[in-house]
XYZ file of C-alpha atoms in Angstrom:
718
model
C 30.322 -43.157 41.144
C 29.213 -39.799 39.930
C 31.480 -37.999 42.381
C 34.486 -40.097 41.443
C 33.938 -39.201 37.804
C 33.709 -35.543 38.752
C 36.940 -35.609 40.680
C 38.916 -37.434 38.020
C 37.515 -35.109 35.384
C 38.759 -32.104 37.311
C 42.161 -33.668 37.913
C 42.831 -34.536 34.353
C 41.197 -31.638 32.523
C 42.953 -29.115 34.756
C 46.228 -31.014 34.661
C 46.314 -31.349 38.455
C 47.085 -35.031 38.415
C 50.409 -35.395 36.741
C 53.047 -38.037 36.844
C 55.161 -35.713 38.982
C 52.478 -35.375 41.738
C 53.123 -38.503 43.774
C 50.594 -37.781 46.591
C 47.634 -37.194 44.283
C 48.521 -40.179 42.186
C 48.459 -42.433 45.289
C 45.088 -41.047 46.491
C 43.586 -41.501 43.038
C 44.695 -45.133 43.053
C 43.132 -45.671 46.483
C 39.798 -44.303 45.248
C 39.879 -46.502 42.201
C 40.481 -49.600 44.307
C 37.591 -48.715 46.679
C 35.295 -48.334 43.767
C 36.466 -51.621 42.288
C 35.977 -53.580 45.525
C 32.514 -52.110 46.107
C 33.318 -51.278 49.709
C 31.154 -49.578 52.228
C 29.501 -46.572 50.609
C 30.053 -44.423 53.667
C 33.791 -45.144 53.671
C 33.952 -44.404 49.946
C 32.256 -41.050 50.527
C 34.745 -40.145 53.246
C 37.709 -41.006 50.965
C 36.210 -38.980 48.172
C 35.808 -35.923 50.382
C 39.375 -36.309 51.670
C 40.704 -36.577 48.147
C 38.744 -33.497 47.093
C 40.267 -31.331 49.788
C 43.754 -32.679 49.102
C 43.406 -31.545 45.510
C 41.969 -28.172 46.396
C 44.432 -27.447 49.181
C 47.735 -28.487 47.635
C 47.528 -28.263 43.831
C 47.977 -25.302 41.509
C 46.887 -24.939 37.886
C 50.126 -24.642 35.907
C 48.928 -22.541 33.027
C 46.990 -19.857 34.882
C 48.590 -19.804 38.391
C 45.061 -19.816 39.902
C 44.129 -21.960 42.942
C 41.069 -24.203 42.956
C 38.579 -23.248 45.632
C 36.626 -25.554 47.862
C 33.881 -26.260 45.307
C 36.037 -26.472 42.139
C 35.489 -30.222 41.904
C 31.840 -29.530 40.962
C 32.945 -29.208 37.370
C 33.007 -32.736 35.998
C 33.050 -34.757 32.879
C 30.757 -37.560 31.921
C 32.299 -40.951 32.661
C 31.541 -44.706 32.333
C 29.912 -46.657 29.637
C 26.580 -45.678 31.006
C 27.064 -42.003 29.816
C 25.135 -40.772 32.817
C 23.872 -37.219 32.607
C 25.256 -35.125 35.426
C 23.039 -32.520 37.017
C 25.076 -29.395 37.889
C 24.180 -26.741 40.343
C 24.803 -23.043 39.602
C 28.435 -23.104 40.817
C 29.302 -26.149 38.757
C 27.649 -24.609 35.734
C 29.784 -21.519 36.114
C 32.949 -23.619 36.307
C 31.874 -25.565 33.282
C 31.448 -22.356 31.430
C 34.958 -21.259 32.416
C 36.448 -24.530 31.160
C 34.272 -24.826 28.113
C 37.160 -23.987 25.801
C 39.432 -26.600 27.384
C 39.992 -29.221 24.703
C 40.817 -31.958 27.260
C 38.008 -34.560 27.755
C 37.974 -37.373 30.312
C 36.126 -40.661 30.204
C 36.047 -42.793 33.468
C 34.726 -46.361 33.117
C 34.945 -49.791 34.640
C 36.680 -52.516 32.718
C 34.122 -55.013 34.058
C 31.518 -55.271 31.352
C 29.123 -57.553 33.256
C 27.986 -54.760 35.520
C 30.263 -55.627 38.462
C 32.867 -53.366 39.865
C 36.371 -53.830 38.546
C 39.548 -51.880 37.691
C 39.017 -48.251 36.867
C 39.973 -47.074 33.408
C 40.600 -43.465 32.519
C 40.572 -42.391 28.853
C 41.885 -38.907 28.095
C 41.757 -37.294 24.676
C 42.044 -33.777 23.344
C 39.163 -32.689 21.205
C 40.254 -30.744 18.151
C 38.246 -27.622 17.557
C 38.247 -25.830 14.216
C 37.428 -22.183 13.818
C 36.432 -20.888 10.370
C 36.161 -22.690 7.057
C 38.168 -25.710 6.070
C 40.535 -25.998 3.129
C 37.923 -27.576 0.823
C 35.435 -24.844 1.564
C 38.007 -22.137 0.981
C 39.055 -23.615 -2.339
C 35.474 -23.206 -3.574
C 36.066 -19.436 -3.588
C 39.685 -19.352 -4.742
C 38.961 -19.278 -8.443
C 35.896 -17.077 -8.407
C 36.469 -14.033 -10.694
C 35.767 -11.538 -7.926
C 38.431 -12.909 -5.619
C 40.926 -13.364 -8.471
C 40.502 -9.717 -9.471
C 40.741 -8.575 -5.872
C 43.994 -10.450 -5.335
C 45.464 -9.040 -8.534
C 44.374 -5.514 -7.621
C 45.973 -5.739 -4.162
C 49.173 -7.215 -5.650
C 49.487 -4.369 -8.154
C 48.601 -1.787 -5.514
C 51.383 -3.052 -3.247
C 54.085 -2.720 -5.898
C 52.820 0.654 -7.143
C 52.915 1.962 -3.568
C 56.393 0.528 -2.991
C 57.785 2.048 -6.201
C 56.088 5.357 -5.400
C 57.734 5.516 -2.002
C 61.117 4.678 -3.549
C 60.784 7.405 -6.189
C 59.635 9.871 -3.539
C 62.651 9.115 -1.368
C 65.010 9.635 -4.314
C 63.361 12.966 -5.187
C 63.626 14.147 -1.588
C 67.310 13.225 -1.477
C 68.017 15.036 -4.758
C 66.018 18.191 -4.073
C 66.613 18.558 -0.350
C 69.047 21.380 0.520
C 72.470 20.024 1.322
C 74.748 21.010 4.144
C 77.885 22.614 2.734
C 80.812 20.198 2.692
C 83.368 20.643 5.417
C 86.173 22.835 4.085
C 89.578 21.322 3.573
C 92.978 22.926 3.353
C 95.977 21.496 1.556
C 99.208 21.056 3.478
C 100.854 24.068 1.841
C 97.923 26.297 2.864
C 98.189 25.315 6.525
C 101.974 25.295 6.542
C 104.471 27.783 7.847
C 107.508 27.417 5.580
C 111.066 27.877 6.814
C 113.928 28.449 4.366
C 117.405 27.131 5.157
C 120.751 27.488 3.452
C 122.563 24.176 3.976
C 125.938 25.895 3.876
C 125.273 28.158 6.875
C 122.902 26.124 9.088
C 124.979 23.443 10.857
C 128.348 21.823 10.280
C 128.537 18.146 11.314
C 132.095 17.182 10.363
C 134.158 20.168 11.481
C 135.198 21.404 8.046
C 133.606 24.791 8.645
C 130.822 24.308 6.067
C 127.234 23.401 6.843
C 126.033 20.075 5.476
C 123.002 17.810 5.194
C 123.987 15.696 8.206
C 124.217 18.874 10.247
C 120.748 19.845 9.070
C 119.417 16.410 10.049
C 120.828 16.882 13.550
C 118.728 20.050 13.934
C 115.385 18.770 12.659
C 114.043 18.553 16.200
C 114.593 22.312 16.433
C 112.312 22.804 13.412
C 109.708 20.488 14.939
C 109.839 22.366 18.242
C 109.116 25.616 16.391
C 106.112 23.969 14.658
C 107.634 24.355 11.196
C 105.467 22.454 8.691
C 107.628 22.687 5.582
C 111.348 23.074 4.960
C 112.493 25.098 1.953
C 115.988 23.999 1.016
C 118.158 26.387 -0.976
C 120.164 24.931 -3.858
C 122.506 22.174 -2.658
C 123.446 20.758 -6.067
C 126.950 20.112 -7.298
C 128.283 23.557 -8.138
C 131.354 25.374 -9.355
C 132.116 29.055 -9.667
C 128.742 29.875 -8.045
C 126.592 27.917 -10.501
C 125.255 24.391 -10.893
C 127.363 21.885 -12.824
C 125.232 18.800 -12.088
C 121.534 19.191 -11.258
C 121.049 15.609 -10.076
C 123.945 15.438 -7.621
C 124.533 16.792 -4.124
C 127.559 19.056 -3.804
C 130.295 17.094 -2.055
C 130.753 19.949 0.443
C 127.212 19.265 1.714
C 127.206 15.469 1.653
C 125.927 12.789 -0.692
C 122.713 11.480 -2.217
C 122.602 8.923 0.608
C 122.618 11.815 3.086
C 119.789 13.439 1.159
C 117.783 10.199 1.286
C 118.262 10.122 5.054
C 117.087 13.736 5.282
C 113.910 12.928 3.361
C 113.213 9.929 5.586
C 113.752 11.918 8.787
C 111.499 14.715 7.566
C 108.698 12.301 6.728
C 108.930 10.748 10.178
C 108.539 14.213 11.674
C 105.727 15.101 9.264
C 107.656 18.018 7.737
C 107.345 18.628 3.985
C 110.349 19.347 1.787
C 110.492 21.913 -1.016
C 113.757 22.237 -2.951
C 115.141 24.869 -5.296
C 114.758 24.214 -9.025
C 117.050 26.392 -11.169
C 116.019 26.128 -14.839
C 117.149 29.574 -16.001
C 120.936 29.184 -15.916
C 123.875 26.990 -15.033
C 127.525 27.426 -14.229
C 129.847 28.338 -17.088
C 131.728 25.195 -16.026
C 128.751 22.939 -16.762
C 129.465 20.234 -19.349
C 126.556 21.512 -21.425
C 128.082 24.981 -21.667
C 131.570 23.678 -22.421
C 130.171 21.536 -25.245
C 128.054 24.433 -26.494
C 131.112 26.696 -26.656
C 132.752 24.133 -28.930
C 129.632 23.870 -31.080
C 129.095 20.200 -30.253
C 125.705 18.684 -31.011
C 123.222 18.444 -29.457
C 124.523 21.117 -27.062
C 125.268 23.822 -29.617
C 122.021 25.687 -28.933
C 121.585 24.747 -25.239
C 122.337 28.408 -24.368
C 121.299 31.782 -25.770
C 123.982 32.956 -28.214
C 123.976 36.049 -30.412
C 126.338 37.573 -32.963
C 128.035 40.926 -32.444
C 126.375 43.733 -34.413
C 128.508 44.565 -37.468
C 131.152 42.174 -36.151
C 132.092 44.518 -33.304
C 132.590 42.372 -30.192
C 132.728 45.471 -28.008
C 129.084 46.213 -28.803
C 126.493 43.845 -27.304
C 123.478 42.681 -29.362
C 121.044 45.011 -27.494
C 120.577 47.142 -24.366
C 119.485 44.344 -22.022
C 120.899 44.534 -18.503
C 121.628 41.860 -15.964
C 120.387 42.202 -12.382
C 123.628 43.939 -11.408
C 122.908 46.738 -13.889
C 125.616 45.681 -16.351
C 125.175 44.420 -19.888
C 123.435 41.066 -19.946
C 125.798 39.913 -22.738
C 129.321 38.477 -22.428
C 131.631 37.902 -25.364
C 133.179 34.424 -25.705
C 136.291 34.356 -27.874
C 136.291 30.621 -28.537
C 132.690 30.575 -29.704
C 132.981 33.980 -31.370
C 129.577 35.090 -30.058
C 127.898 36.768 -27.121
C 126.029 34.657 -24.561
C 123.175 35.927 -22.410
C 123.701 36.008 -18.628
C 120.956 37.635 -16.546
C 122.716 36.930 -13.232
C 126.377 37.442 -14.146
C 128.994 36.230 -16.588
C 129.593 32.995 -14.675
C 125.903 32.017 -14.990
C 124.956 31.716 -18.691
C 121.220 31.565 -19.500
C 119.875 28.279 -20.856
C 117.891 28.390 -24.089
C 114.468 27.239 -22.879
C 113.061 27.242 -26.400
C 115.300 24.271 -27.188
C 113.320 21.014 -26.884
C 116.333 19.036 -25.703
C 116.933 21.502 -22.887
C 113.296 21.250 -21.860
C 113.568 17.469 -21.781
C 116.642 17.673 -19.593
C 114.701 19.851 -17.152
C 111.803 17.385 -17.120
C 114.206 14.601 -16.212
C 115.661 16.692 -13.378
C 112.161 17.194 -11.914
C 111.390 13.491 -12.150
C 114.686 12.597 -10.490
C 113.962 14.636 -7.361
C 110.329 13.591 -7.256
C 111.513 10.005 -7.088
C 113.782 11.054 -4.226
C 110.704 12.079 -2.272
C 110.510 15.875 -2.401
C 107.105 17.528 -1.937
C 107.585 20.492 -4.212
C 109.867 22.827 -6.152
C 110.593 26.512 -5.826
C 111.333 27.737 -9.342
C 114.216 30.173 -8.891
C 114.187 33.317 -11.083
C 110.848 32.276 -12.594
C 110.328 35.653 -14.277
C 113.521 35.343 -16.373
C 113.033 31.985 -18.095
C 112.475 33.133 -21.679
C 113.401 36.332 -23.510
C 112.267 37.972 -26.716
C 113.322 35.820 -29.680
C 114.065 38.903 -31.814
C 116.354 40.414 -29.152
C 114.643 43.819 -29.341
C 115.909 46.715 -27.224
C 113.939 47.448 -24.083
C 112.571 50.968 -23.576
C 113.829 53.293 -20.905
C 111.532 53.319 -17.867
C 109.140 56.262 -17.936
C 108.360 56.007 -14.239
C 111.354 56.639 -12.055
C 112.042 53.932 -9.512
C 113.041 54.712 -5.947
C 115.836 52.190 -6.410
C 119.206 53.502 -7.511
C 119.993 50.285 -9.365
C 120.780 50.715 -13.050
C 118.678 47.623 -13.731
C 115.514 49.486 -12.777
C 116.126 52.266 -15.299
C 114.988 49.951 -18.096
C 111.437 48.759 -18.624
C 111.956 45.000 -19.000
C 109.132 44.211 -21.380
C 111.179 41.702 -23.424
C 113.114 39.868 -20.725
C 110.692 39.415 -17.831
C 107.462 37.357 -17.547
C 107.242 36.441 -21.215
C 104.203 34.352 -22.310
C 106.394 31.290 -22.939
C 107.154 31.180 -19.213
C 103.630 29.986 -18.496
C 103.914 27.224 -21.059
C 106.996 25.935 -19.254
C 105.163 26.010 -15.924
C 102.255 24.100 -17.485
C 104.711 21.444 -18.684
C 106.319 21.080 -15.251
C 102.946 21.118 -13.510
C 101.792 18.244 -15.702
C 104.772 16.150 -14.615
C 104.252 16.908 -10.940
C 100.490 16.322 -11.012
C 100.932 12.931 -12.628
C 103.505 11.749 -10.137
C 101.386 9.272 -8.161
C 103.634 7.769 -5.484
C 102.043 9.969 -2.812
C 98.489 10.976 -1.936
C 99.684 14.449 -0.920
C 99.818 17.012 -3.734
C 103.218 18.070 -5.002
C 103.507 21.803 -5.505
C 105.214 24.447 -7.584
C 106.352 27.750 -6.154
C 107.323 30.636 -8.398
C 109.949 33.186 -7.330
C 108.943 36.187 -9.436
C 110.355 39.680 -9.782
C 107.822 41.391 -12.020
C 104.787 43.494 -11.216
C 101.898 42.385 -9.017
C 99.686 41.815 -12.065
C 102.195 39.603 -13.863
C 102.937 37.662 -10.674
C 99.258 36.713 -10.512
C 99.557 35.092 -13.960
C 101.693 32.328 -12.459
C 98.624 30.963 -10.680
C 97.276 29.930 -14.095
C 93.504 29.593 -14.312
C 90.791 27.293 -12.982
C 91.237 24.942 -15.938
C 95.018 24.924 -16.100
C 96.608 25.588 -12.728
C 100.293 26.477 -12.699
C 102.009 27.432 -9.426
C 100.246 26.932 -6.120
C 102.412 29.550 -4.408
C 103.817 32.297 -6.608
C 105.462 35.088 -4.651
C 107.525 38.231 -4.995
C 109.243 40.636 -2.621
C 106.061 42.685 -2.084
C 105.674 41.924 1.643
C 109.368 42.595 2.303
C 108.784 46.240 1.373
C 107.259 46.782 4.826
C 109.573 49.088 6.776
C 110.047 50.460 10.271
C 107.972 53.604 9.694
C 105.033 51.942 7.988
C 101.602 53.017 9.214
C 98.439 50.961 9.689
C 96.803 52.068 6.450
C 99.883 51.125 4.410
C 100.174 47.753 6.140
C 96.548 46.935 5.334
C 97.168 48.045 1.742
C 100.072 45.596 1.447
C 97.848 42.734 2.544
C 94.875 43.768 0.415
C 96.950 44.269 -2.730
C 97.746 40.579 -2.992
C 94.277 39.321 -2.050
C 92.484 41.803 -4.321
C 94.634 40.923 -7.343
C 94.704 37.179 -6.745
C 92.315 34.900 -8.708
C 89.420 33.428 -6.725
C 91.003 29.956 -6.662
C 94.424 31.227 -5.561
C 96.082 31.200 -2.161
C 98.212 34.139 -0.914
C 101.929 33.869 -0.173
C 103.850 36.215 2.122
C 107.624 36.359 1.790
C 108.809 37.471 5.235
C 112.511 36.955 4.566
C 115.046 35.427 2.168
C 118.717 35.522 1.262
C 117.955 38.112 -1.430
C 116.596 40.816 0.903
C 117.891 42.415 4.121
C 117.101 40.680 7.403
C 113.687 41.333 8.950
C 115.259 43.140 11.907
C 117.064 45.505 9.513
C 113.874 46.236 7.582
C 111.377 46.831 10.406
C 113.508 47.346 13.498
C 113.908 45.198 16.584
C 110.664 46.385 18.212
C 108.439 45.313 15.299
C 109.900 41.844 14.642
C 107.201 40.168 16.744
C 104.446 42.326 15.223
C 105.352 41.383 11.641
C 105.547 37.710 12.600
C 102.058 38.030 14.147
C 100.591 39.651 11.056
C 102.262 37.198 8.666
C 101.109 34.185 10.703
C 97.482 35.251 11.223
C 96.620 36.848 7.905
C 95.235 34.658 5.144
C 98.087 32.986 3.276
C 101.269 30.944 3.635
C 104.188 32.751 5.295
C 107.751 32.075 4.120
C 110.278 32.639 6.920
C 114.060 32.774 6.645
C 116.292 31.039 9.155
C 117.554 33.271 11.961
C 114.787 35.872 11.644
C 112.937 34.100 14.461
C 115.778 35.208 16.741
C 115.704 38.835 15.609
C 119.130 38.462 13.985
C 120.315 41.421 11.917
C 122.558 41.494 8.861
C 126.275 41.132 9.379
C 127.784 44.623 9.744
C 129.791 45.457 6.634
C 132.994 46.040 8.587
C 132.953 42.536 10.082
C 132.704 40.495 6.891
C 135.095 39.915 4.050
C 134.208 40.898 0.516
C 133.574 37.343 -0.635
C 131.309 36.276 2.214
C 127.552 36.351 2.036
C 125.690 38.885 4.187
C 123.968 35.978 6.008
C 125.431 34.815 9.271
C 125.717 31.183 10.206
C 122.874 29.997 12.424
C 123.411 31.107 16.012
C 122.876 28.102 18.274
C 124.651 29.066 21.500
C 127.341 31.305 22.946
C 130.205 28.884 22.324
C 132.864 29.551 19.694
C 131.426 30.136 16.237
C 127.948 30.203 17.825
C 127.823 26.386 17.985
C 127.744 26.194 14.183
C 130.939 24.126 14.054
C 133.337 22.570 16.550
C 136.349 23.752 14.538
C 136.792 26.976 12.584
C 134.880 28.508 9.699
C 135.438 31.173 7.095
C 131.699 31.894 7.011
C 130.496 35.041 8.783
C 129.419 34.714 12.425
C 127.263 37.486 13.863
C 129.222 39.511 16.445
C 126.273 39.441 18.882
C 126.010 35.658 18.942
C 126.771 35.457 22.680
C 123.507 37.214 23.538
C 121.373 36.432 20.492
C 121.172 32.685 20.008
C 118.792 29.750 20.270
C 119.994 28.530 23.647
C 119.500 31.900 25.338
C 116.084 32.530 23.837
C 114.743 29.066 24.589
C 115.203 29.859 28.295
C 113.303 33.148 28.018
C 109.503 32.622 27.773
C 109.077 36.100 26.240
C 111.872 35.966 23.664
C 111.422 36.418 19.901
C 111.948 32.679 19.463
C 109.289 31.648 21.996
C 106.794 34.069 20.472
C 107.571 32.743 16.984
C 107.034 29.165 18.176
C 103.690 29.938 19.851
C 102.482 31.766 16.754
C 103.269 28.831 14.465
C 101.569 26.436 16.899
C 98.261 28.184 16.123
C 98.538 27.794 12.339
C 96.284 24.741 12.394
C 93.331 26.592 13.948
C 90.190 26.565 11.737
C 89.834 30.340 12.018
C 93.266 30.771 10.414
C 92.719 28.164 7.705
C 89.114 28.916 6.721
C 88.008 31.936 8.745
C 86.759 35.344 7.714
C 89.247 38.206 7.790
C 88.422 41.767 8.777
C 90.120 44.918 10.054
C 88.192 46.426 13.008
C 90.478 49.423 13.574
C 92.995 50.710 11.032
C 94.531 54.152 11.349
C 97.940 55.639 10.718
C 98.941 54.681 14.267
C 97.026 51.414 14.646
C 96.608 48.181 12.743
C 94.230 45.389 13.786
C 93.155 42.158 12.169
C 90.546 39.558 13.176
C 90.100 35.977 11.998
C 86.844 34.193 12.926
C 85.056 30.978 12.077
C 81.882 29.672 13.652
C 82.506 26.878 16.127
C 86.152 27.744 16.840
C 88.070 30.439 18.728
C 88.507 33.800 17.054
C 91.717 35.848 17.069
C 92.427 39.572 17.153
C 95.872 40.975 16.282
C 96.538 44.536 17.430
C 99.683 46.573 16.653
C 100.548 50.073 17.795
C 102.602 51.513 14.931
C 102.594 55.018 16.331
C 105.002 56.867 18.593
C 102.621 57.357 21.534
C 100.665 55.162 23.906
C 97.197 54.150 22.737
C 94.131 52.782 24.496
C 91.996 51.095 21.884
C 88.237 50.638 22.236
C 86.847 47.866 20.024
C 83.251 48.347 21.204
C 80.996 48.220 18.134
C 83.946 47.928 15.747
C 83.002 44.394 14.689
C 79.885 42.313 15.214
C 82.065 39.284 15.871
C 83.803 40.758 18.912
C 82.496 40.115 22.449
C 83.125 42.374 25.426
C 86.203 40.542 26.677
C 89.080 38.445 25.357
C 92.150 36.645 26.637
C 95.759 37.494 25.875
C 97.085 34.629 23.765
C 100.522 36.010 22.792
C 102.148 39.362 23.536
C 105.225 40.915 21.971
C 108.500 40.666 23.864
C 108.454 44.416 24.620
C 105.291 44.094 26.776
C 106.646 43.465 30.264
C 104.005 44.996 32.556
C 100.456 46.301 32.630
C 97.141 44.448 32.228
C 98.337 42.586 29.111
C 101.194 41.052 31.115
C 99.180 40.234 34.236
C 99.550 36.444 34.156
C 100.003 33.914 31.386
C 96.675 34.532 29.627
C 94.959 37.436 31.400
C 91.364 38.336 30.602
C 90.987 41.908 29.335
C 88.168 44.173 28.288
C 88.024 44.948 24.583
C 86.833 48.425 25.426
C 90.339 49.357 26.573
C 93.447 47.675 25.115
C 96.540 49.637 26.229
C 99.605 49.478 23.960
C 102.856 51.396 24.082
C 104.603 52.330 20.791
C 105.617 49.313 18.652
C 103.895 46.862 20.988
C 101.608 44.130 19.623
C 99.313 41.465 21.017
C 97.249 38.485 19.889
C 93.924 38.079 21.699
C 91.656 35.027 21.574
C 87.892 35.218 22.038
C 84.605 33.419 21.475
C 83.195 35.054 18.332
C 79.627 36.337 18.259
C 77.482 35.000 15.417
C 73.910 36.199 15.007
C 71.314 33.414 14.842
């Protein structure tokens, strides 16, 4: 009986006998029946031993994955109503100790209460053990003052610590040194701008005059050259050389619908559009001028009128000159007064002190903003307002190199008057508050005054005026310029510019000779390199990328402009039109044109395109600028920014070969560099040995008028 109790205790307490163990369940039942029937004791002992080894040999403890050994059944529980004490040997005692924490208890009894054997009954229950104090005991201490104070102290300490950490984190964030914000450049600072005259760029309908549809057909050409912004010369409805309707497209060039299509196509190609804004004058056929001549209100004072001194119409009101060197005043018989015309008798000056005129100009700006333009170039910005008292201007005390009569007068009363800046502030306000686009709209100022007065068109840090004022300063570079003079031209603008300003470099325009005429064919690439890589926004003029020169005087009629039509190919009229044209066509168009130069990897055009492709490089947008070697014969320029390639521009301006050693000339320069772009006149030697040959910066060989752009990994200490 004792052994049966032991075995059942082991089975149950160790979870060996489960409902899923069919074999053990059957053996346990057999043992119970033997015990109940009070069979032979020897047979019962044999069955017990068999059962023991079945358990030990085939069963595994589920929770611990440990196997019972041969004597594991020695651990037993008390069973039966008799509550017999079980004597355990040392091994059983050890097992009991191991299972002492097992909450399962087994009770094995007979259901026969009269002392005879009967059915076996197994009672299993789990004894609940409690560690620590109960709820009632704990509650005795809950309200004691000591524990109340301790809880309150810990609660307050937690929140004080939490708030302290929060305040500390805020202080660290505020006082910790910040990384400088990543620099950003506006679109007009990264852009290379390309100026086009609609009339001479491309004819689409065969009438011999360029038009907007023709321009649209050539937008892929601009994209291929990496042009970022298109500057469009005046295309407004005109007559007798002046504007007669500022809000309309001249019928020769197309319609407003064509202009809308142009804007859409440019936006799809991510090219910005800047248009001419001409506030200084109009045509003498403009309805405003015709009404002003008749004295009609409100147009009577839309223009600048003045009486003849002492009634003598042969004597102008003062000594002011127009840009052609003639009197700036023209007598009008019908009106019986003189009218001011800075740019010729057919272009009378508007009176920009008249509030109604200023409102008309505001409306013109708004009209084109709504059409989708990205900016305005204010034409003749220096001439907007003149002295109200019409005082004579003094004779120039410093003789000008120019032979023009206009330059013999010191224009202190007709150029860059203080009221000009008020007008720019008014226009800037309109543009800045135009909110249909996230990109900034810009003002450009075409000035003709001194360097100091040109800088005034930037405005100040509080009231900005023009983002890109410019004059003809950079176009004064000539074929015989030396390195020191070239550096001086670049430094003059940067040194005079306000700290918040951005430089502008006019490389070409319709008002100056072609680049090739100014610097010579051999330096065209060099000037394009300098203009592209120096700090600032370059303004290029169509055709200069081909090295086109001015039309020879003997090949053009007196009425034609000096600009040739764009030279597209060697077909008739250079591919400008499929019919005929009265516009000048350059006589060398069969050899100098887009089609020819696109096939030549070392042409002016290909070099121009590769230069503009690098305009987006961080070193050019945000990099430092320095001049490692500058002499009369040599000019060099580097642009570097940490984390991006650096660039070195080298130009031989002398008349002899040079071998330049840049060792120790700049801390940013390594020992070697790669040829990025070379001028078209470099055809052999180490600089032409492959597409991008690696060269030593200790020996850069250049023949006269040759130039090269080198790329390198800049050296930064620390």
